[in-house]
Short mmCIF file of C-alpha atoms in Angstrom, two decimals:
data_model
loop_
_atom_site.label_atom_id
_atom_site.label_comp_id
_atom_site.label_asym_id
_atom_site.label_seq_id
_atom_site.Cartn_x
_atom_site.Cartn_y
_atom_site.Cartn_z
CA MET A 497 56.80 51.44 44.87
CA ASP A 498 56.03 47.94 46.10
CA GLU A 499 58.79 45.73 47.55
CA LEU A 500 61.18 44.64 44.79
CA VAL A 501 62.47 41.09 44.34
CA PRO A 502 65.68 40.40 42.39
CA VAL A 503 65.23 37.98 39.48
CA GLU A 504 67.37 36.45 36.76
CA ILE A 505 66.71 35.19 33.28
CA SER A 506 66.30 31.45 33.57
CA ARG A 507 65.40 30.70 29.98
CA VAL A 508 64.75 32.31 26.61
CA VAL A 509 62.49 30.39 24.25
CA LEU A 510 62.98 31.18 20.56
CA GLN A 511 60.50 29.62 18.14
CA ALA A 512 59.34 30.28 14.59
CA LYS A 513 58.48 33.96 14.11
CA SER A 514 54.77 33.11 13.92
CA GLU A 515 54.87 31.46 17.37
CA PRO A 516 55.05 33.25 20.75
CA GLN A 517 58.51 33.86 22.20
CA TYR A 518 59.18 33.71 25.94
CA VAL A 519 61.64 35.01 28.46
CA HIS A 520 61.39 33.23 31.82
CA LEU A 521 62.38 35.10 34.98
CA ARG A 522 63.23 33.32 38.25
CA ALA A 523 63.35 34.89 41.71
CA LEU A 524 66.82 34.75 43.25
CA ASP A 525 65.39 34.14 46.73
CA SER A 526 63.17 31.15 45.83
CA THR A 527 62.29 28.71 43.04
CA ARG A 528 59.40 30.87 41.85
CA SER A 529 59.45 31.79 38.18
CA PHE A 530 57.21 33.08 35.44
CA PRO A 531 57.21 33.45 31.65
CA ASN A 532 56.70 36.69 29.76
CA VAL A 533 55.52 36.51 26.14
CA ILE A 534 57.67 38.82 24.02
CA GLY A 535 58.29 39.59 20.37
CA PHE A 536 60.65 37.61 18.20
CA ASN A 537 63.14 40.47 17.75
CA GLU A 538 63.35 41.16 21.49
CA ALA A 539 63.78 37.45 22.30
CA ALA A 540 66.51 37.16 19.69
CA GLU A 541 68.23 40.26 21.08
CA ILE A 542 68.16 38.91 24.65
CA TYR A 543 69.50 35.58 23.40
CA ARG A 544 72.30 37.35 21.50
CA LYS A 545 73.23 39.43 24.55
CA LEU A 546 73.32 36.36 26.79
CA ASN A 547 75.63 34.65 24.29
CA HIS A 548 77.81 37.73 23.68
CA GLU A 549 77.00 37.71 19.95
CA ARG A 550 77.69 40.93 18.07
CA PHE A 551 76.71 42.37 14.75
CA GLU A 552 78.98 44.43 12.54
CA ARG A 553 76.60 47.40 12.90
CA PRO A 554 74.77 48.33 16.13
CA MET A 555 71.26 47.00 16.60
CA THR A 556 68.55 49.09 18.30
CA HIS A 557 69.45 48.10 21.87
CA ASP A 558 73.14 48.71 21.12
CA LEU A 559 72.18 52.18 19.90
CA ILE A 560 70.20 52.89 23.07
CA GLY A 561 73.23 51.81 25.11
CA ARG A 562 75.47 54.14 23.12
CA ILE A 563 73.06 57.01 23.73
CA PHE A 564 73.17 56.29 27.48
CA GLU A 565 76.96 56.36 27.42
CA ALA A 566 77.15 59.50 25.25
CA THR A 567 74.78 61.43 27.52
CA GLY A 568 76.18 60.24 30.85
CA TRP A 569 73.20 58.11 31.87
CA GLN A 570 73.63 54.66 33.39
CA LEU A 571 71.11 51.87 33.70
CA ARG A 572 71.03 51.13 37.42
CA ARG A 573 68.35 48.44 37.24
CA VAL A 574 65.22 47.25 35.49
CA ILE A 575 61.91 46.99 37.33
CA VAL A 576 58.96 44.88 36.15
CA SER A 577 56.40 46.93 38.01
CA GLU A 578 52.93 45.62 37.30
CA VAL A 579 50.59 43.45 35.27
CA ARG A 580 47.64 45.27 33.75
CA GLU A 581 45.04 43.31 31.78
CA GLY A 582 47.54 40.47 31.29
CA THR A 583 50.32 42.77 30.06
CA PHE A 584 53.55 43.31 31.99
CA HIS A 585 54.85 46.87 32.45
CA ALA A 586 58.39 47.92 33.34
CA PHE A 587 60.70 50.84 34.03
CA LEU A 588 64.33 51.58 33.32
CA ASP A 589 65.89 53.06 36.47
CA LEU A 590 68.42 55.54 35.06
CA VAL A 591 70.98 57.62 36.93
CA SER A 592 73.37 60.39 35.98
CA ASP A 593 75.66 62.60 38.04
CA ALA A 594 72.83 65.08 38.56
CA GLU A 595 69.58 63.11 38.61
CA GLU A 596 67.64 59.88 38.60
CA ARG A 597 64.74 58.91 36.33
CA LEU A 598 62.30 56.07 35.84
CA VAL A 599 61.49 55.58 32.16
CA ASP A 600 58.41 53.57 31.20
CA CYS A 601 59.17 50.78 28.73
CA ARG A 602 58.24 47.30 27.60
CA PRO A 603 59.73 44.58 29.82
CA SER A 604 61.31 42.89 26.80
CA ASP A 605 63.29 46.03 25.93
CA ALA A 606 64.20 46.57 29.57
CA ILE A 607 65.43 42.98 29.92
CA ALA A 608 67.45 43.24 26.70
CA LEU A 609 69.18 46.37 28.03
CA ALA A 610 69.75 44.81 31.47
CA THR A 611 71.36 41.85 29.74
CA GLN A 612 73.53 44.14 27.63
CA PHE A 613 74.73 46.17 30.62
CA ARG A 614 74.75 43.29 33.13
CA THR A 615 72.48 45.26 35.45
CA PRO A 616 70.01 43.75 37.93
CA ILE A 617 66.41 42.94 37.08
CA PHE A 618 63.74 43.33 39.75
CA VAL A 619 60.06 42.40 39.88
CA SER A 620 57.58 43.92 42.28
CA ARG A 621 56.52 41.47 44.99
CA GLU A 622 52.90 42.03 43.97
CA VAL A 623 53.62 40.95 40.38
CA LEU A 624 55.61 37.93 41.54
CA ASP A 625 52.81 36.87 43.87
CA GLU A 626 50.27 37.22 41.05
CA VAL A 627 52.06 35.38 38.22
CA ALA A 628 54.85 33.16 39.55
CA SER A 629 54.75 29.45 40.20
CA GLU A 630 57.14 27.21 42.15
CA GLY A 631 59.85 25.23 40.44
#
């Protein structure tokens, strides 16, 4: 895999459900950043996780986290791996006592889980070079 650059969430933009939602990622080693258009539910989930808001019953990403814990898997990191035809692609980097796996997923779901578990988010250098701007 291409060189990986650590990033952080710099901003989550929540708008009316009919409008696009955004999560902005910023490289930790520079001022380069880029937006990713995501769905309303995923943006709201990331926002809730950043603000430590909880629901009485588990939401989908909470359920996924509980499945990880019940089966012994841990989320080591999230990798935004490529942009294909204007769409970002990502992987969950999972580890257990016995093995490691990369699981293909939408970046918005990956970022929501990384926020929930406080695990690092990485972007391939190639993606960052293609989509990021300074400042």
